[in-house]
Tab-separated table of C-alpha atoms and ligand atoms in Angstrom:
chain	number	residue	atom	x	y	z
B	1	MET	CA	11.570	6.253	-20.913
B	2	ALA	CA	10.043	3.022	-19.702
B	3	ILE	CA	12.070	0.468	-17.748
B	4	PRO	CA	13.210	-2.327	-20.092
B	5	ALA	CA	10.883	-5.278	-19.774
B	6	PHE	CA	13.629	-7.687	-18.731
B	7	LEU	CA	14.560	-5.462	-15.757
B	8	LYS	CA	11.078	-4.688	-14.578
B	9	PRO	CA	10.109	-7.899	-12.758
B	10	ARG	CA	13.295	-7.842	-10.687
B	11	ILE	CA	12.759	-4.323	-9.379
B	12	LEU	CA	9.112	-4.913	-8.737
B	13	VAL	CA	9.680	-8.196	-6.947
B	14	ALA	CA	12.017	-6.505	-4.497
B	15	ALA	CA	9.637	-3.632	-3.955
B	16	ALA	CA	6.703	-5.930	-3.431
B	17	ALA	CA	8.552	-8.120	-0.953
B	18	ALA	CA	9.768	-5.137	1.069
B	19	LEU	CA	6.337	-3.582	1.157
B	20	ALA	CA	4.536	-6.772	2.018
B	21	LEU	CA	6.951	-7.305	4.876
B	22	SER	CA	6.607	-3.846	6.361
B	23	ALA	CA	2.858	-3.856	5.826
B	24	CYS	CA	2.284	-7.073	7.718
B	25	PHE	CA	4.614	-6.707	10.660
B	26	GLY	CA	4.719	-2.956	10.995
B	27	ALA	CA	8.101	-1.391	10.433
B	28	PRO	CA	10.726	-2.658	12.832
B	29	GLU	CA	13.235	-0.136	14.147
B	30	ALA	CA	15.798	-0.985	11.503
B	31	MET	CA	13.310	-0.278	8.717
B	32	LYS	CA	11.809	2.785	10.313
B	33	ASN	CA	14.218	5.243	8.783
B	34	ASN	CA	13.660	3.740	5.387
B	35	SER	CA	9.892	3.930	5.479
B	36	GLY	CA	8.650	6.151	2.738
B	37	LYS	CA	11.848	5.921	0.723
B	38	ARG	CA	11.744	4.546	-2.749
B	39	PRO	CA	12.190	0.779	-2.675
B	40	VAL	CA	15.742	-0.345	-3.318
B	41	ALA	CA	16.190	-3.426	-5.444
B	42	SER	CA	17.643	-6.331	-3.473
B	43	LYS	CA	17.242	-10.047	-3.347
B	44	PRO	CA	13.711	-10.796	-2.210
B	45	ASN	CA	13.017	-13.514	0.337
B	46	ARG	CA	9.671	-14.358	-1.122
B	47	PRO	CA	9.170	-13.549	-4.793
B	48	GLN	CA	6.026	-11.576	-5.509
B	49	VAL	CA	5.612	-10.041	-8.910
B	50	VAL	CA	3.513	-6.931	-9.298
B	51	GLY	CA	0.748	-7.553	-11.768
B	52	THR	CA	0.187	-11.076	-10.523
B	53	PRO	CA	-2.559	-11.861	-8.027
B	54	SER	CA	-2.279	-10.302	-4.591
B	55	PHE	CA	-2.611	-11.990	-1.185
B	56	THR	CA	-0.397	-14.943	-2.065
B	57	GLY	CA	1.779	-14.672	1.059
B	58	ALA	CA	0.843	-16.115	4.449
B	59	GLU	CA	0.815	-12.762	6.290
B	60	ALA	CA	-1.343	-11.120	3.661
B	61	GLN	CA	-3.769	-14.039	3.717
B	62	GLN	CA	-3.921	-13.858	7.509
B	63	CYS	CA	-4.787	-10.168	7.292
B	64	ALA	CA	-7.539	-10.803	4.739
B	65	PHE	CA	-8.870	-13.549	6.994
B	66	GLU	CA	-8.965	-11.183	9.973
B	67	LEU	CA	-10.728	-8.531	7.927
B	68	LYS	CA	-13.340	-11.078	6.916
B	69	GLN	CA	-13.699	-12.321	10.498
B	70	ALA	CA	-14.387	-8.748	11.588
B	71	GLY	CA	-17.449	-8.690	9.324
B	72	VAL	CA	-15.891	-6.201	6.919
B	73	ARG	CA	-16.903	-6.377	3.260
B	74	PHE	CA	-14.059	-5.694	0.860
B	75	THR	CA	-12.619	-6.468	-2.548
B	76	PRO	CA	-8.991	-7.598	-2.785
B	77	LEU	CA	-7.192	-5.547	-5.434
B	78	PRO	CA	-4.568	-6.891	-7.838
B	79	ASN	CA	-1.040	-5.758	-7.048
B	80	GLN	CA	-0.234	-2.612	-8.986
B	81	ASP	CA	2.877	-0.681	-9.876
B	82	HIS	CA	1.685	2.864	-10.492
B	83	GLY	CA	5.105	4.127	-11.607
B	84	GLY	CA	7.327	6.634	-9.856
B	85	GLY	CA	7.881	4.200	-7.000
B	86	CYS	CA	4.160	4.239	-6.141
B	87	SER	CA	2.325	0.974	-5.682
B	88	SER	CA	-0.615	-0.874	-4.173
B	89	ILE	CA	0.495	-4.255	-2.811
B	90	ASP	CA	-1.863	-6.678	-1.069
B	91	SER	CA	-4.415	-3.891	-0.918
B	92	VAL	CA	-8.190	-3.844	-0.689
B	93	LYS	CA	-11.122	-1.645	-1.527
B	94	LEU	CA	-13.341	-1.418	1.550
B	95	LEU	CA	-17.032	-1.822	0.701
B	96	ASP	CA	-18.683	-1.896	4.123
B	97	ILE	CA	-17.132	-1.474	7.561
B	98	GLY	CA	-20.432	-0.774	9.304
B	99	THR	CA	-20.200	2.999	8.855
B	100	PRO	CA	-20.165	4.770	5.486
B	101	VAL	CA	-16.781	6.326	4.702
B	102	SER	CA	-16.166	8.839	1.920
B	103	GLY	CA	-13.120	8.972	-0.304
B	104	LEU	CA	-11.799	5.443	0.148
B	105	GLY	CA	-9.379	4.147	-2.481
B	106	ALA	CA	-6.846	1.341	-2.275
B	107	MET	CA	-5.641	0.542	1.250
B	108	THR	CA	-3.060	-2.001	2.361
B	109	CYS	CA	-4.810	-4.770	4.233
B	110	PRO	CA	-3.325	-3.936	7.662
B	111	LEU	CA	-4.349	-0.298	7.243
B	112	ALA	CA	-7.872	-1.323	6.227
B	113	ARG	CA	-8.125	-3.780	9.129
B	114	ASN	CA	-6.982	-1.244	11.736
B	115	PHE	CA	-9.088	1.540	10.281
B	116	ALA	CA	-12.223	-0.624	10.362
B	117	ALA	CA	-11.485	-1.550	13.981
B	118	TRP	CA	-10.864	2.093	14.923
B	119	ALA	CA	-14.177	3.118	13.344
B	120	ARG	CA	-16.046	0.403	15.192
B	121	TYR	CA	-14.365	0.337	18.589
B	122	ALA	CA	-13.242	3.961	18.961
B	123	VAL	CA	-15.218	6.315	16.727
B	124	LYS	CA	-18.713	4.947	17.293
B	125	PRO	CA	-18.502	4.593	21.105
B	126	ALA	CA	-16.870	8.026	21.443
B	127	ALA	CA	-19.688	9.664	19.474
B	128	ARG	CA	-22.227	8.062	21.802
B	129	LYS	CA	-20.261	9.148	24.855
B	130	TYR	CA	-19.625	12.764	23.909
B	131	PHE	CA	-22.654	13.546	21.724
B	132	GLY	CA	-25.221	10.867	22.521
B	133	SER	CA	-25.482	10.212	18.797
B	134	GLU	CA	-24.418	7.668	16.184
B	135	VAL	CA	-21.763	8.395	13.593
B	136	VAL	CA	-23.434	8.001	10.202
B	137	LYS	CA	-20.438	8.940	8.079
B	138	ILE	CA	-16.679	9.248	8.353
B	139	GLU	CA	-15.277	11.780	5.910
B	140	THR	CA	-11.771	11.424	4.487
B	141	TYR	CA	-9.461	13.084	1.984
B	142	GLY	CA	-8.569	9.685	0.637
B	143	THR	CA	-6.011	6.915	0.858
B	144	TYR	CA	-3.812	6.197	-2.174
B	145	SER	CA	-2.032	9.142	-3.752
B	146	CYS	CA	1.304	9.091	-5.577
B	147	ARG	CA	3.028	12.008	-3.865
B	148	ASN	CA	5.890	13.065	-1.634
B	149	ILE	CA	5.568	13.857	2.040
B	150	TYR	CA	3.987	17.272	2.348
B	151	GLY	CA	6.643	19.963	2.317
B	152	GLY	CA	9.409	17.367	2.338
B	153	ARG	CA	12.606	18.513	0.636
B	154	SER	CA	14.170	15.085	0.402
B	155	GLY	CA	11.589	13.899	-2.080
B	156	ARG	CA	10.632	10.971	0.104
B	157	LEU	CA	7.402	9.357	-0.934
B	158	SER	CA	4.455	9.627	1.437
B	159	GLN	CA	2.898	6.435	2.813
B	160	HIS	CA	-0.069	7.467	0.664
B	161	ALA	CA	2.097	6.475	-2.323
B	162	TYR	CA	1.972	2.883	-1.034
B	163	SER	CA	-1.770	2.895	-0.228
B	164	ASN	CA	-0.642	2.709	3.382
B	165	ALA	CA	-2.210	5.925	4.737
B	166	ILE	CA	-5.586	7.603	5.151
B	167	ASP	CA	-6.487	11.223	5.916
B	168	VAL	CA	-9.596	11.562	8.091
B	169	SER	CA	-11.236	14.976	7.993
B	170	GLY	CA	-14.370	14.604	10.117
B	171	PHE	CA	-17.473	12.812	11.314
B	172	VAL	CA	-21.170	13.274	10.551
B	173	LEU	CA	-23.612	12.420	13.360
B	174	ALA	CA	-27.132	11.036	13.025
B	175	ASP	CA	-28.581	14.313	14.294
B	176	GLY	CA	-26.869	16.168	11.450
B	177	ARG	CA	-23.967	17.633	13.382
B	178	ARG	CA	-20.598	17.577	11.655
B	179	ILE	CA	-17.515	17.304	13.852
B	180	MET	CA	-14.635	18.329	11.623
B	181	LEU	CA	-10.941	18.447	12.471
B	182	ASP	CA	-10.969	21.935	10.992
B	183	GLY	CA	-12.854	23.807	13.692
B	184	GLY	CA	-13.462	20.898	16.045
B	185	TRP	CA	-9.861	20.355	17.191
B	186	LYS	CA	-9.908	23.810	18.774
B	187	GLY	CA	-13.695	24.023	19.020
B	188	ASP	CA	-16.177	23.471	21.848
B	189	SER	CA	-15.158	21.171	24.689
B	190	ASP	CA	-17.217	18.171	23.503
B	191	SER	CA	-15.643	18.316	20.054
B	192	GLN	CA	-12.177	18.712	21.543
B	193	ASP	CA	-12.669	15.784	23.935
B	194	PHE	CA	-14.181	13.600	21.194
B	195	LEU	CA	-11.382	14.249	18.718
B	196	ARG	CA	-8.651	13.849	21.341
B	197	ALA	CA	-10.137	10.526	22.440
B	198	LEU	CA	-10.050	9.377	18.795
B	199	HIS	CA	-6.480	10.605	18.436
B	200	LYS	CA	-5.389	8.694	21.543
B	201	SER	CA	-7.066	5.537	20.316
B	202	ALA	CA	-5.578	5.932	16.829
B	203	CYS	CA	-2.097	6.119	18.329
B	204	ARG	CA	-2.606	2.632	19.737
B	205	ARG	CA	-3.754	1.239	16.391
B	206	PHE	CA	-1.591	2.875	13.725
B	207	GLY	CA	2.169	3.160	13.264
B	208	THR	CA	2.071	6.895	12.650
B	209	VAL	CA	-0.633	9.383	13.631
B	210	LEU	CA	-0.416	13.086	12.789
B	211	SER	CA	-2.992	15.549	14.139
B	212	PRO	CA	-3.511	19.310	13.738
B	213	ASP	CA	-0.947	19.682	16.566
B	214	TYR	CA	1.766	18.246	14.298
B	215	ASN	CA	2.050	21.076	11.777
B	216	ALA	CA	0.029	23.567	9.773
B	217	ALA	CA	-0.405	21.103	6.910
B	218	HIS	CA	-2.500	18.865	9.161
B	219	TYR	CA	-4.897	21.535	10.483
B	220	ASN	CA	-7.880	19.769	8.918
B	221	HIS	CA	-7.240	16.031	9.203
B	222	PHE	CA	-5.777	13.075	11.059
B	223	HIS	CA	-3.100	11.356	8.991
B	224	LEU	CA	-3.091	7.649	9.909
B	225	ASP	CA	-0.577	5.224	8.444
B	226	MET	CA	0.971	1.834	9.136
B	227	SER	CA	4.631	2.841	8.939
B	228	GLY	CA	6.667	3.646	12.022
B	229	ASN	CA	6.191	2.244	15.457
B	230	GLY	CA	3.835	4.427	17.435
B	231	TYR	CA	4.818	7.874	16.200
B	232	CYS	CA	2.001	9.947	17.727
B	233	ARG	CA	1.762	13.719	17.244
V	301	ZN	ZN1	-1.884	11.823	4.978
């Protein structure tokens, strides 16, 4: 059954405010344990109704400004409640970050900003260093997905459910080589060094980074999200 119309805005306002807050400042320690949980309705500090235009708050506008300053081409997306606690708040669709990327859907602005910077300042230089080649494509398993944390029994929603995570599966080089997490993480020494350098750099840029070392579910990708405060595995 659908939520009665008169209740809907209230719930969504609270969810939007909580998400916008955690997205822009990163999750402080007090919020860390709540990250990924379904938003709880409470009195919002700054009303923001899902379905109305996005990027109305100062932090969100600052993020969009920084993305623009970085030379990234993107489209701001309207705020969306996807149901089931899943949402895309102050999110963008990346159009051009300087390197083609497959599988990109909605991404929160801070995630998009940090991902674009990682691609430019970590991925590209590392490919030159370890392979003497340019990265011509970053392959991913996507960003937004309304789902629980893999294997989680508590039913907590994944950061993917908030458009706040991306799964990176590999890199295509100009000479045709493909350096994939599946195979490369435990592959030849250049691939290992390259991927570990990217992992180390990602841990400085994202709130949570999960590699193939984390668990079996991550054998073929880096999970990068903006929740947490430097959780690096
Ligand atoms: Zn993921």
